[in-house]
Amino acid sequence: MLARLSAQTVRRNAAVVGQARRGISVQSLLHGSPEAKQEGDVQIQQHSRLVARGKYVHGFEVHKVKPSAVSEYKKAAEAYYTAIKEDPDLHVKLTGSWEAVVGEQDTFYHILEYENYSGYDKTTRKINNSEHINTYNKLIPYLTARSQQLCQEFAFFPTIPPRTEGGIFELRTYQLHPGTLLQWEQTWRKGIEARRQFVAPVGAWFSQVGRLHQVHHMWQYPDLHSRKETRETAWRLDGWSETVSKTAEFSMLMDAIILEPLSFSMLK
């Protein structure tokens, strides 16, 4: 009798412990323990240091424009972005400005290059306390939405300097599964040489502020037909198809936007 009661007690205590452990696990999954959160933050920072070039911060400014106000917006955008890139007191350069022609229509992309985060802070303060902010505010009536994201370059994929070659640009954006940035970078770094044989990449960046776990890379082609032929040729090379297949496993969403440079863009 005592042995049976003792066995029941052991089973009951084991069940309580199991429930407690399950409760802790569910709680951690739903809300995240402080230790898990700290470990995740450290992992993101370590991955960023491993893959980043670290010299610049690139700001991605995306403007959605009223369809009826595209012409007015282009004039206002040229006035603002030309003014800030020519101001020697600002710590910023204009990488390029584009209009989406395939993808979300009436959408404009501006990429700015800052001298790291300190350059971003200094530039932002100076703009907000100068005539530049009034020039920028003239853009606002033409917009339906706007967003900003701060990114860093991949070390293996630095942004090219200003050039004029004509044609179109393709901006590809990948929403990665959290925690896969390092694997994505390692896979792409191995396979990118196959693509370089046919087309030089414009740049590649990963987000650090704004929408996180995003990767962008940009290419330039004479036209869409050339893009098609280049991509088909690359697929026949050893290593490229494997690169695309592996990186797709790390991604939840992918976008390919075709862009045309604006007249004042430094890349066109």
GROMACS .gro file of N, CA and C in nm, residues 54-213:
model
  480
   54GLY      N    1   3.099   4.848  -4.293
   54GLY     CA    2   3.119   4.929  -4.174
   54GLY      C    3   3.160   5.071  -4.198
   55LYS      N    4   3.183   5.112  -4.324
   55LYS     CA    5   3.233   5.246  -4.351
   55LYS      C    6   3.121   5.348  -4.360
   56TYR      N    7   3.009   5.309  -4.420
   56TYR     CA    8   2.899   5.401  -4.446
   56TYR      C    9   2.767   5.344  -4.394
   57VAL      N   10   2.671   5.433  -4.379
   57VAL     CA   11   2.532   5.397  -4.356
   57VAL      C   12   2.453   5.451  -4.475
   58HIS      N   13   2.368   5.368  -4.532
   58HIS     CA   14   2.287   5.410  -4.646
   58HIS      C   15   2.141   5.423  -4.604
   59GLY      N   16   2.086   5.539  -4.631
   59GLY     CA   17   1.946   5.563  -4.601
   59GLY      C   18   1.860   5.539  -4.725
   60PHE      N   19   1.763   5.451  -4.711
   60PHE     CA   20   1.667   5.425  -4.818
   60PHE      C   21   1.540   5.505  -4.789
   61GLU      N   22   1.513   5.604  -4.872
   61GLU     CA   23   1.393   5.685  -4.856
   61GLU      C   24   1.297   5.650  -4.970
   62VAL      N   25   1.178   5.605  -4.933
   62VAL     CA   26   1.079   5.562  -5.032
   62VAL      C   27   0.958   5.654  -5.022
   63HIS      N   28   0.923   5.714  -5.133
   63HIS     CA   29   0.810   5.807  -5.139
   63HIS      C   30   0.703   5.752  -5.233
   64LYS      N   31   0.583   5.741  -5.183
   64LYS     CA   32   0.468   5.707  -5.265
   64LYS      C   33   0.396   5.839  -5.298
   65VAL      N   34   0.377   5.862  -5.428
   65VAL     CA   35   0.334   5.993  -5.475
   65VAL      C   36   0.193   5.984  -5.532
   66LYS      N   37   0.117   6.092  -5.515
   66LYS     CA   38  -0.014   6.100  -5.577
   66LYS      C   39   0.001   6.091  -5.729
   67PRO      N   40  -0.075   6.004  -5.796
   67PRO     CA   41  -0.061   5.990  -5.941
   67PRO      C   42  -0.074   6.122  -6.017
   68SER      N   43  -0.158   6.209  -5.966
   68SER     CA   44  -0.179   6.336  -6.036
   68SER      C   45  -0.070   6.439  -6.009
   69ALA      N   46   0.025   6.406  -5.921
   69ALA     CA   47   0.125   6.504  -5.881
   69ALA      C   48   0.268   6.459  -5.910
   70VAL      N   49   0.285   6.360  -5.999
   70VAL     CA   50   0.418   6.305  -6.025
   70VAL      C   51   0.512   6.411  -6.081
   71SER      N   52   0.468   6.489  -6.176
   71SER     CA   53   0.555   6.590  -6.237
   71SER      C   54   0.599   6.694  -6.135
   72GLU      N   55   0.505   6.740  -6.053
   72GLU     CA   56   0.539   6.839  -5.951
   72GLU      C   57   0.635   6.780  -5.847
   73TYR      N   58   0.610   6.654  -5.813
   73TYR     CA   59   0.698   6.588  -5.716
   73TYR      C   60   0.841   6.579  -5.769
   74LYS      N   61   0.859   6.542  -5.894
   74LYS     CA   62   0.993   6.529  -5.950
   74LYS      C   63   1.070   6.660  -5.941
   75LYS      N   64   1.003   6.770  -5.967
   75LYS     CA   65   1.069   6.901  -5.959
   75LYS      C   66   1.109   6.932  -5.815
   76ALA      N   67   1.017   6.904  -5.721
   76ALA     CA   68   1.046   6.931  -5.580
   76ALA      C   69   1.157   6.839  -5.528
   77ALA      N   70   1.156   6.713  -5.572
   77ALA     CA   71   1.259   6.618  -5.529
   77ALA      C   72   1.396   6.659  -5.581
   78GLU      N   73   1.401   6.704  -5.706
   78GLU     CA   74   1.529   6.749  -5.762
   78GLU      C   75   1.583   6.868  -5.685
   79ALA      N   76   1.497   6.961  -5.649
   79ALA     CA   77   1.542   7.079  -5.574
   79ALA      C   78   1.601   7.039  -5.439
   80TYR      N   79   1.537   6.945  -5.370
   80TYR     CA   80   1.583   6.906  -5.237
   80TYR      C   81   1.710   6.822  -5.243
   81TYR      N   82   1.708   6.713  -5.320
   81TYR     CA   83   1.822   6.621  -5.318
   81TYR      C   84   1.945   6.682  -5.383
   82THR      N   85   1.926   6.766  -5.483
   82THR     CA   86   2.041   6.835  -5.542
   82THR      C   87   2.103   6.931  -5.442
   83ALA      N   88   2.018   6.998  -5.366
   83ALA     CA   89   2.069   7.096  -5.268
   83ALA      C   90   2.149   7.028  -5.158
   84ILE      N   91   2.102   6.917  -5.105
   84ILE     CA   92   2.175   6.856  -4.994
   84ILE      C   93   2.304   6.788  -5.041
   85LYS      N   94   2.304   6.733  -5.162
   85LYS     CA   95   2.427   6.668  -5.208
   85LYS      C   96   2.535   6.770  -5.242
   86GLU      N   97   2.496   6.893  -5.269
   86GLU     CA   98   2.594   6.997  -5.304
   86GLU      C   99   2.634   7.082  -5.184
   87ASP      N  100   2.576   7.055  -5.068
   87ASP     CA  101   2.608   7.134  -4.948
   87ASP      C  102   2.731   7.073  -4.880
   88PRO      N  103   2.845   7.143  -4.879
   88PRO     CA  104   2.967   7.087  -4.820
   88PRO      C  105   2.961   7.072  -4.669
   89ASP      N  106   2.864   7.136  -4.604
   89ASP     CA  107   2.852   7.126  -4.459
   89ASP      C  108   2.781   6.998  -4.414
   90LEU      N  109   2.722   6.927  -4.509
   90LEU     CA  110   2.649   6.805  -4.475
   90LEU      C  111   2.737   6.682  -4.497
   91HIS      N  112   2.717   6.582  -4.415
   91HIS     CA  113   2.796   6.459  -4.422
   91HIS      C  114   2.716   6.353  -4.498
   92VAL      N  115   2.680   6.384  -4.623
   92VAL     CA  116   2.594   6.293  -4.698
   92VAL      C  117   2.624   6.307  -4.847
   93LYS      N  118   2.607   6.196  -4.919
   93LYS     CA  119   2.616   6.194  -5.064
   93LYS      C  120   2.491   6.127  -5.119
   94LEU      N  121   2.450   6.167  -5.237
   94LEU     CA  122   2.335   6.105  -5.302
   94LEU      C  123   2.385   5.990  -5.389
   95THR      N  124   2.353   5.867  -5.348
   95THR     CA  125   2.389   5.751  -5.430
   95THR      C  126   2.307   5.748  -5.557
   96GLY      N  127   2.175   5.767  -5.543
   96GLY     CA  128   2.091   5.769  -5.662
   96GLY      C  129   1.945   5.792  -5.628
   97SER      N  130   1.869   5.827  -5.732
   97SER     CA  131   1.725   5.848  -5.719
   97SER      C  132   1.657   5.786  -5.840
   98TRP      N  133   1.550   5.713  -5.815
   98TRP     CA  134   1.484   5.636  -5.920
   98TRP      C  135   1.332   5.640  -5.907
   99GLU      N  136   1.266   5.611  -6.019
   99GLU     CA  137   1.121   5.594  -6.023
   99GLU      C  138   1.090   5.450  -6.060
  100ALA      N  139   0.998   5.388  -5.987
  100ALA     CA  140   0.958   5.250  -6.018
  100ALA      C  141   0.872   5.248  -6.144
  101VAL      N  142   0.911   5.164  -6.239
  101VAL     CA  143   0.832   5.149  -6.362
  101VAL      C  144   0.766   5.012  -6.370
  102VAL      N  145   0.822   4.913  -6.300
  102VAL     CA  146   0.757   4.783  -6.282
  102VAL      C  147   0.761   4.753  -6.133
  103GLY      N  148   0.645   4.735  -6.075
  103GLY     CA  149   0.632   4.722  -5.930
  103GLY      C  150   0.524   4.818  -5.886
  104GLU      N  151   0.534   4.870  -5.764
  104GLU     CA  152   0.436   4.966  -5.717
  104GLU      C  153   0.453   5.098  -5.791
  105GLN      N  154   0.352   5.137  -5.864
  105GLN     CA  155   0.361   5.257  -5.947
  105GLN      C  156   0.360   5.384  -5.861
  106ASP      N  157   0.411   5.492  -5.924
  106ASP     CA  158   0.417   5.623  -5.856
  106ASP      C  159   0.496   5.616  -5.727
  107THR      N  160   0.601   5.532  -5.727
  107THR     CA  161   0.687   5.516  -5.611
  107THR      C  162   0.829   5.554  -5.650
  108PHE      N  163   0.895   5.629  -5.562
  108PHE     CA  164   1.028   5.681  -5.590
  108PHE      C  165   1.124   5.638  -5.479
  109TYR      N  166   1.244   5.602  -5.520
  109TYR     CA  167   1.346   5.554  -5.427
  109TYR      C  168   1.466   5.648  -5.430
  110HIS      N  169   1.510   5.687  -5.312
  110HIS     CA  170   1.629   5.770  -5.299
  110HIS      C  171   1.723   5.701  -5.200
  111ILE      N  172   1.848   5.681  -5.240
  111ILE     CA  173   1.947   5.619  -5.153
  111ILE      C  174   2.054   5.723  -5.121
  112LEU      N  175   2.072   5.750  -4.993
  112LEU     CA  176   2.169   5.848  -4.945
  112LEU      C  177   2.281   5.777  -4.869
  113GLU      N  178   2.402   5.825  -4.887
  113GLU     CA  179   2.519   5.766  -4.821
  113GLU      C  180   2.572   5.861  -4.714
  114TYR      N  181   2.570   5.814  -4.589
  114TYR     CA  182   2.617   5.894  -4.476
  114TYR      C  183   2.750   5.840  -4.425
  115GLU      N  184   2.827   5.928  -4.363
  115GLU     CA  185   2.953   5.887  -4.303
  115GLU      C  186   2.924   5.820  -4.168
  116ASN      N  187   2.875   5.699  -4.179
  116ASN     CA  188   2.833   5.617  -4.067
  116ASN      C  189   2.721   5.686  -3.987
  117TYR      N  190   2.690   5.634  -3.869
  117TYR     CA  191   2.576   5.687  -3.794
  117TYR      C  192   2.602   5.828  -3.742
  118SER      N  193   2.726   5.859  -3.711
  118SER     CA  194   2.756   5.995  -3.668
  118SER      C  195   2.729   6.094  -3.781
  119GLY      N  196   2.761   6.055  -3.903
  119GLY     CA  197   2.731   6.139  -4.018
  119GLY      C  198   2.583   6.157  -4.039
  120TYR      N  199   2.507   6.050  -4.014
  120TYR     CA  200   2.360   6.061  -4.025
  120TYR      C  201   2.306   6.158  -3.921
  121ASP      N  202   2.354   6.144  -3.798
  121ASP     CA  203   2.306   6.233  -3.691
  121ASP      C  204   2.339   6.379  -3.722
  122LYS      N  205   2.463   6.406  -3.763
  122LYS     CA  206   2.503   6.544  -3.793
  122LYS      C  207   2.422   6.600  -3.910
  123THR      N  208   2.406   6.519  -4.013
  123THR     CA  209   2.333   6.565  -4.132
  123THR      C  210   2.188   6.596  -4.098
  124THR      N  211   2.125   6.509  -4.023
  124THR     CA  212   1.984   6.528  -3.986
  124THR      C  213   1.966   6.657  -3.905
  125ARG      N  214   2.055   6.678  -3.809
  125ARG     CA  215   2.044   6.800  -3.728
  125ARG      C  216   2.062   6.925  -3.813
  126LYS      N  217   2.159   6.923  -3.903
  126LYS     CA  218   2.184   7.040  -3.986
  126LYS      C  219   2.070   7.067  -4.083
  127ILE      N  220   2.013   6.961  -4.139
  127ILE     CA  221   1.900   6.980  -4.230
  127ILE      C  222   1.782   7.041  -4.157
  128ASN      N  223   1.755   6.990  -4.038
  128ASN     CA  224   1.640   7.038  -3.961
  128ASN      C  225   1.656   7.181  -3.911
  129ASN      N  226   1.779   7.232  -3.915
  129ASN     CA  227   1.803   7.369  -3.870
  129ASN      C  228   1.856   7.457  -3.982
  130SER      N  229   1.811   7.428  -4.104
  130SER     CA  230   1.856   7.506  -4.219
  130SER      C  231   1.741   7.523  -4.318
  131GLU      N  232   1.769   7.590  -4.426
  131GLU     CA  233   1.670   7.611  -4.531
  131GLU      C  234   1.632   7.480  -4.600
  132HIS      N  235   1.716   7.378  -4.585
  132HIS     CA  236   1.688   7.249  -4.649
  132HIS      C  237   1.555   7.190  -4.603
  133ILE      N  238   1.521   7.210  -4.476
  133ILE     CA  239   1.396   7.151  -4.426
  133ILE      C  240   1.276   7.214  -4.494
  134ASN      N  241   1.285   7.342  -4.527
  134ASN     CA  242   1.175   7.406  -4.600
  134ASN      C  243   1.163   7.351  -4.742
  135THR      N  244   1.278   7.324  -4.803
  135THR     CA  245   1.276   7.265  -4.936
  135THR      C  246   1.216   7.124  -4.932
  136TYR      N  247   1.253   7.050  -4.826
  136TYR     CA  248   1.197   6.916  -4.812
  136TYR      C  249   1.046   6.920  -4.789
  137ASN      N  250   1.002   7.012  -4.710
  137ASN     CA  251   0.858   7.020  -4.679
  137ASN      C  252   0.772   7.050  -4.802
  138LYS      N  253   0.834   7.101  -4.906
  138LYS     CA  254   0.759   7.125  -5.029
  138LYS      C  255   0.724   6.994  -5.100
  139LEU      N  256   0.792   6.885  -5.062
  139LEU     CA  257   0.759   6.753  -5.116
  139LEU      C  258   0.631   6.696  -5.056
  140ILE      N  259   0.606   6.731  -4.931
  140ILE     CA  260   0.503   6.663  -4.853
  140ILE      C  261   0.364   6.665  -4.917
  141PRO      N  262   0.318   6.775  -4.972
  141PRO     CA  263   0.182   6.775  -5.028
  141PRO      C  264   0.162   6.677  -5.143
  142TYR      N  265   0.269   6.632  -5.206
  142TYR     CA  266   0.257   6.543  -5.321
  142TYR      C  267   0.260   6.396  -5.280
  143LEU      N  268   0.281   6.366  -5.152
  143LEU     CA  269   0.299   6.227  -5.108
  143LEU      C  270   0.172   6.168  -5.050
  144THR      N  271   0.160   6.037  -5.067
  144THR     CA  272   0.055   5.961  -4.998
  144THR      C  273   0.113   5.880  -4.882
  145ALA      N  274   0.243   5.850  -4.889
  145ALA     CA  275   0.312   5.776  -4.783
  145ALA      C  276   0.462   5.792  -4.803
  146ARG      N  277   0.537   5.771  -4.697
  146ARG     CA  278   0.682   5.775  -4.707
  146ARG      C  279   0.740   5.685  -4.599
  147SER      N  280   0.859   5.631  -4.626
  147SER     CA  281   0.925   5.546  -4.527
  147SER      C  282   1.075   5.564  -4.539
  148GLN      N  283   1.144   5.529  -4.432
  148GLN     CA  284   1.290   5.541  -4.430
  148GLN      C  285   1.347   5.419  -4.362
  149GLN      N  286   1.462   5.375  -4.411
  149GLN     CA  287   1.531   5.259  -4.356
  149GLN      C  288   1.681   5.287  -4.362
  150LEU      N  289   1.753   5.252  -4.256
  150LEU     CA  290   1.898   5.268  -4.253
  150LEU      C  291   1.962   5.131  -4.270
  151CYS      N  292   2.055   5.125  -4.365
  151CYS     CA  293   2.117   4.998  -4.402
  151CYS      C  294   2.269   5.012  -4.402
  152GLN      N  295   2.336   4.896  -4.398
  152GLN     CA  296   2.480   4.892  -4.417
  152GLN      C  297   2.513   4.806  -4.538
  153GLU      N  298   2.627   4.836  -4.598
  153GLU     CA  299   2.671   4.757  -4.713
  153GLU      C  300   2.726   4.622  -4.668
  154PHE      N  301   2.706   4.521  -4.751
  154PHE     CA  302   2.780   4.397  -4.733
  154PHE      C  303   2.927   4.422  -4.769
  155ALA      N  304   3.017   4.363  -4.693
  155ALA     CA  305   3.159   4.385  -4.716
  155ALA      C  306   3.202   4.337  -4.854
  156PHE      N  307   3.139   4.230  -4.906
  156PHE     CA  308   3.180   4.174  -5.034
  156PHE      C  309   3.114   4.245  -5.152
  157PHE      N  310   3.031   4.345  -5.125
  157PHE     CA  311   2.943   4.399  -5.228
  157PHE      C  312   2.935   4.552  -5.213
  158PRO      N  313   3.048   4.626  -5.213
  158PRO     CA  314   3.042   4.771  -5.191
  158PRO      C  315   2.969   4.843  -5.304
  159THR      N  316   2.907   4.954  -5.272
  159THR     CA  317   2.832   5.034  -5.369
  159THR      C  318   2.927   5.097  -5.470
  160ILE      N  319   2.891   5.091  -5.597
  160ILE     CA  320   2.976   5.149  -5.700
  160ILE      C  321   2.970   5.302  -5.695
  161PRO      N  322   3.074   5.370  -5.743
  161PRO     CA  323   3.072   5.517  -5.746
  161PRO      C  324   2.979   5.568  -5.854
  162PRO      N  325   2.952   5.699  -5.858
  162PRO     CA  326   2.862   5.755  -5.961
  162PRO      C  327   2.909   5.720  -6.103
  163ARG      N  328   2.811   5.693  -6.189
  163ARG     CA  329   2.842   5.663  -6.329
  163ARG      C  330   2.717   5.684  -6.413
  164THR      N  331   2.738   5.697  -6.543
  164THR     CA  332   2.626   5.712  -6.636
  164THR      C  333   2.644   5.609  -6.748
  165GLU      N  334   2.560   5.506  -6.745
  165GLU     CA  335   2.567   5.402  -6.848
  165GLU      C  336   2.435   5.384  -6.921
  166GLY      N  337   2.330   5.445  -6.871
  166GLY     CA  338   2.200   5.430  -6.935
  166GLY      C  339   2.134   5.299  -6.898
  167GLY      N  340   2.009   5.284  -6.940
  167GLY     CA  341   1.937   5.160  -6.915
  167GLY      C  342   1.849   5.166  -6.791
  168ILE      N  343   1.825   5.048  -6.736
  168ILE     CA  344   1.735   5.032  -6.623
  168ILE      C  345   1.810   4.975  -6.505
  169PHE      N  346   1.749   4.988  -6.387
  169PHE     CA  347   1.803   4.929  -6.265
  169PHE      C  348   1.700   4.831  -6.209
  170GLU      N  349   1.751   4.727  -6.145
  170GLU     CA  350   1.664   4.632  -6.075
  170GLU      C  351   1.701   4.631  -5.927
  171LEU      N  352   1.603   4.658  -5.843
  171LEU     CA  353   1.622   4.651  -5.698
  171LEU      C  354   1.550   4.527  -5.648
  172ARG      N  355   1.627   4.435  -5.596
  172ARG     CA  356   1.570   4.311  -5.542
  172ARG      C  357   1.575   4.318  -5.389
  173THR      N  358   1.463   4.288  -5.327
  173THR     CA  359   1.450   4.295  -5.182
  173THR      C  360   1.404   4.161  -5.128
  174TYR      N  361   1.471   4.114  -5.024
  174TYR     CA  362   1.441   3.986  -4.961
  174TYR      C  363   1.407   4.009  -4.815
  175GLN      N  364   1.295   3.955  -4.772
  175GLN     CA  365   1.260   3.956  -4.630
  175GLN      C  366   1.307   3.824  -4.573
  176LEU      N  367   1.413   3.825  -4.493
  176LEU     CA  368   1.473   3.702  -4.444
  176LEU      C  369   1.405   3.652  -4.318
  177HIS      N  370   1.416   3.522  -4.296
  177HIS     CA  371   1.378   3.467  -4.166
  177HIS      C  372   1.477   3.521  -4.063
  178PRO      N  373   1.430   3.566  -3.946
  178PRO     CA  374   1.520   3.617  -3.844
  178PRO      C  375   1.630   3.516  -3.812
  179GLY      N  376   1.753   3.566  -3.804
  179GLY     CA  377   1.865   3.479  -3.769
  179GLY      C  378   1.938   3.416  -3.885
  180THR      N  379   1.898   3.449  -4.010
  180THR     CA  380   1.960   3.384  -4.127
  180THR      C  381   2.049   3.478  -4.207
  181LEU      N  382   2.075   3.599  -4.156
  181LEU     CA  383   2.155   3.695  -4.233
  181LEU      C  384   2.294   3.642  -4.265
  182LEU      N  385   2.359   3.582  -4.166
  182LEU     CA  386   2.495   3.534  -4.187
  182LEU      C  387   2.499   3.423  -4.292
  183GLN      N  388   2.402   3.331  -4.287
  183GLN     CA  389   2.397   3.224  -4.387
  183GLN      C  390   2.371   3.280  -4.526
  184TRP      N  391   2.281   3.381  -4.532
  184TRP     CA  392   2.252   3.443  -4.662
  184TRP      C  393   2.379   3.505  -4.719
  185GLU      N  394   2.452   3.579  -4.637
  185GLU     CA  395   2.574   3.646  -4.683
  185GLU      C  396   2.679   3.546  -4.729
  186GLN      N  397   2.697   3.440  -4.653
  186GLN     CA  398   2.799   3.340  -4.687
  186GLN      C  399   2.765   3.272  -4.820
  187THR      N  400   2.638   3.241  -4.839
  187THR     CA  401   2.596   3.176  -4.963
  187THR      C  402   2.614   3.268  -5.083
  188TRP      N  403   2.572   3.394  -5.067
  188TRP     CA  404   2.583   3.489  -5.177
  188TRP      C  405   2.728   3.521  -5.209
  189ARG      N  406   2.810   3.533  -5.108
  189ARG     CA  407   2.952   3.566  -5.132
  189ARG      C  408   3.020   3.458  -5.216
  190LYS      N  409   2.980   3.333  -5.196
  190LYS     CA  410   3.039   3.225  -5.275
  190LYS      C  411   2.991   3.226  -5.420
  191GLY      N  412   2.864   3.263  -5.439
  191GLY     CA  413   2.807   3.252  -5.573
  191GLY      C  414   2.811   3.377  -5.657
  192ILE      N  415   2.846   3.491  -5.597
  192ILE     CA  416   2.834   3.618  -5.669
  192ILE      C  417   2.932   3.629  -5.784
  193GLU      N  418   3.046   3.560  -5.777
  193GLU     CA  419   3.145   3.570  -5.884
  193GLU      C  420   3.090   3.520  -6.016
  194ALA      N  421   2.997   3.427  -6.011
  194ALA     CA  422   2.935   3.377  -6.136
  194ALA      C  423   2.859   3.490  -6.205
  195ARG      N  424   2.787   3.571  -6.128
  195ARG     CA  425   2.712   3.682  -6.187
  195ARG      C  426   2.803   3.794  -6.235
  196ARG      N  427   2.914   3.815  -6.165
  196ARG     CA  428   3.005   3.924  -6.203
  196ARG      C  429   3.062   3.905  -6.343
  197GLN      N  430   3.060   3.783  -6.394
  197GLN     CA  431   3.113   3.758  -6.527
  197GLN      C  432   3.029   3.828  -6.635
  198PHE      N  433   2.904   3.859  -6.602
  198PHE     CA  434   2.813   3.912  -6.704
  198PHE      C  435   2.760   4.051  -6.672
  199VAL      N  436   2.750   4.084  -6.545
  199VAL     CA  437   2.699   4.215  -6.507
  199VAL      C  438   2.757   4.253  -6.372
  200ALA      N  439   2.804   4.377  -6.362
  200ALA     CA  440   2.862   4.424  -6.236
  200ALA      C  441   2.751   4.469  -6.143
  201PRO      N  442   2.751   4.421  -6.019
  201PRO     CA  443   2.648   4.464  -5.925
  201PRO      C  444   2.665   4.610  -5.886
  202VAL      N  445   2.553   4.677  -5.863
  202VAL     CA  446   2.556   4.817  -5.820
  202VAL      C  447   2.584   4.826  -5.670
  203GLY      N  448   2.521   4.740  -5.591
  203GLY     CA  449   2.543   4.742  -5.448
  203GLY      C  450   2.453   4.642  -5.378
  204ALA      N  451   2.482   4.617  -5.251
  204ALA     CA  452   2.398   4.528  -5.170
  204ALA      C  453   2.403   4.577  -5.026
  205TRP      N  454   2.288   4.574  -4.961
  205TRP     CA  455   2.274   4.630  -4.827
  205TRP      C  456   2.184   4.541  -4.742
  206PHE      N  457   2.201   4.551  -4.610
  206PHE     CA  458   2.109   4.484  -4.517
  206PHE      C  459   2.063   4.588  -4.416
  207SER      N  460   1.938   4.574  -4.373
  207SER     CA  461   1.875   4.675  -4.288
  207SER      C  462   1.921   4.663  -4.144
  208GLN      N  463   1.933   4.780  -4.080
  208GLN     CA  464   1.967   4.784  -3.938
  208GLN      C  465   1.869   4.867  -3.856
  209VAL      N  466   1.801   4.963  -3.921
  209VAL     CA  467   1.698   5.042  -3.854
  209VAL      C  468   1.581   5.055  -3.950
  210GLY      N  469   1.460   5.043  -3.898
  210GLY     CA  470   1.342   5.040  -3.984
  210GLY      C  471   1.293   4.897  -3.996
  211ARG      N  472   1.248   4.857  -4.113
  211ARG     CA  473   1.208   4.717  -4.134
  211ARG      C  474   1.333   4.629  -4.128
  212LEU      N  475   1.337   4.541  -4.026
  212LEU     CA  476   1.455   4.459  -4.003
  212LEU      C  477   1.450   4.330  -4.083
  213HIS      N  478   1.565   4.261  -4.085
  213HIS     CA  479   1.581   4.133  -4.155
  213HIS      C  480   1.553   4.145  -4.304
   0.00000   0.00000   0.00000
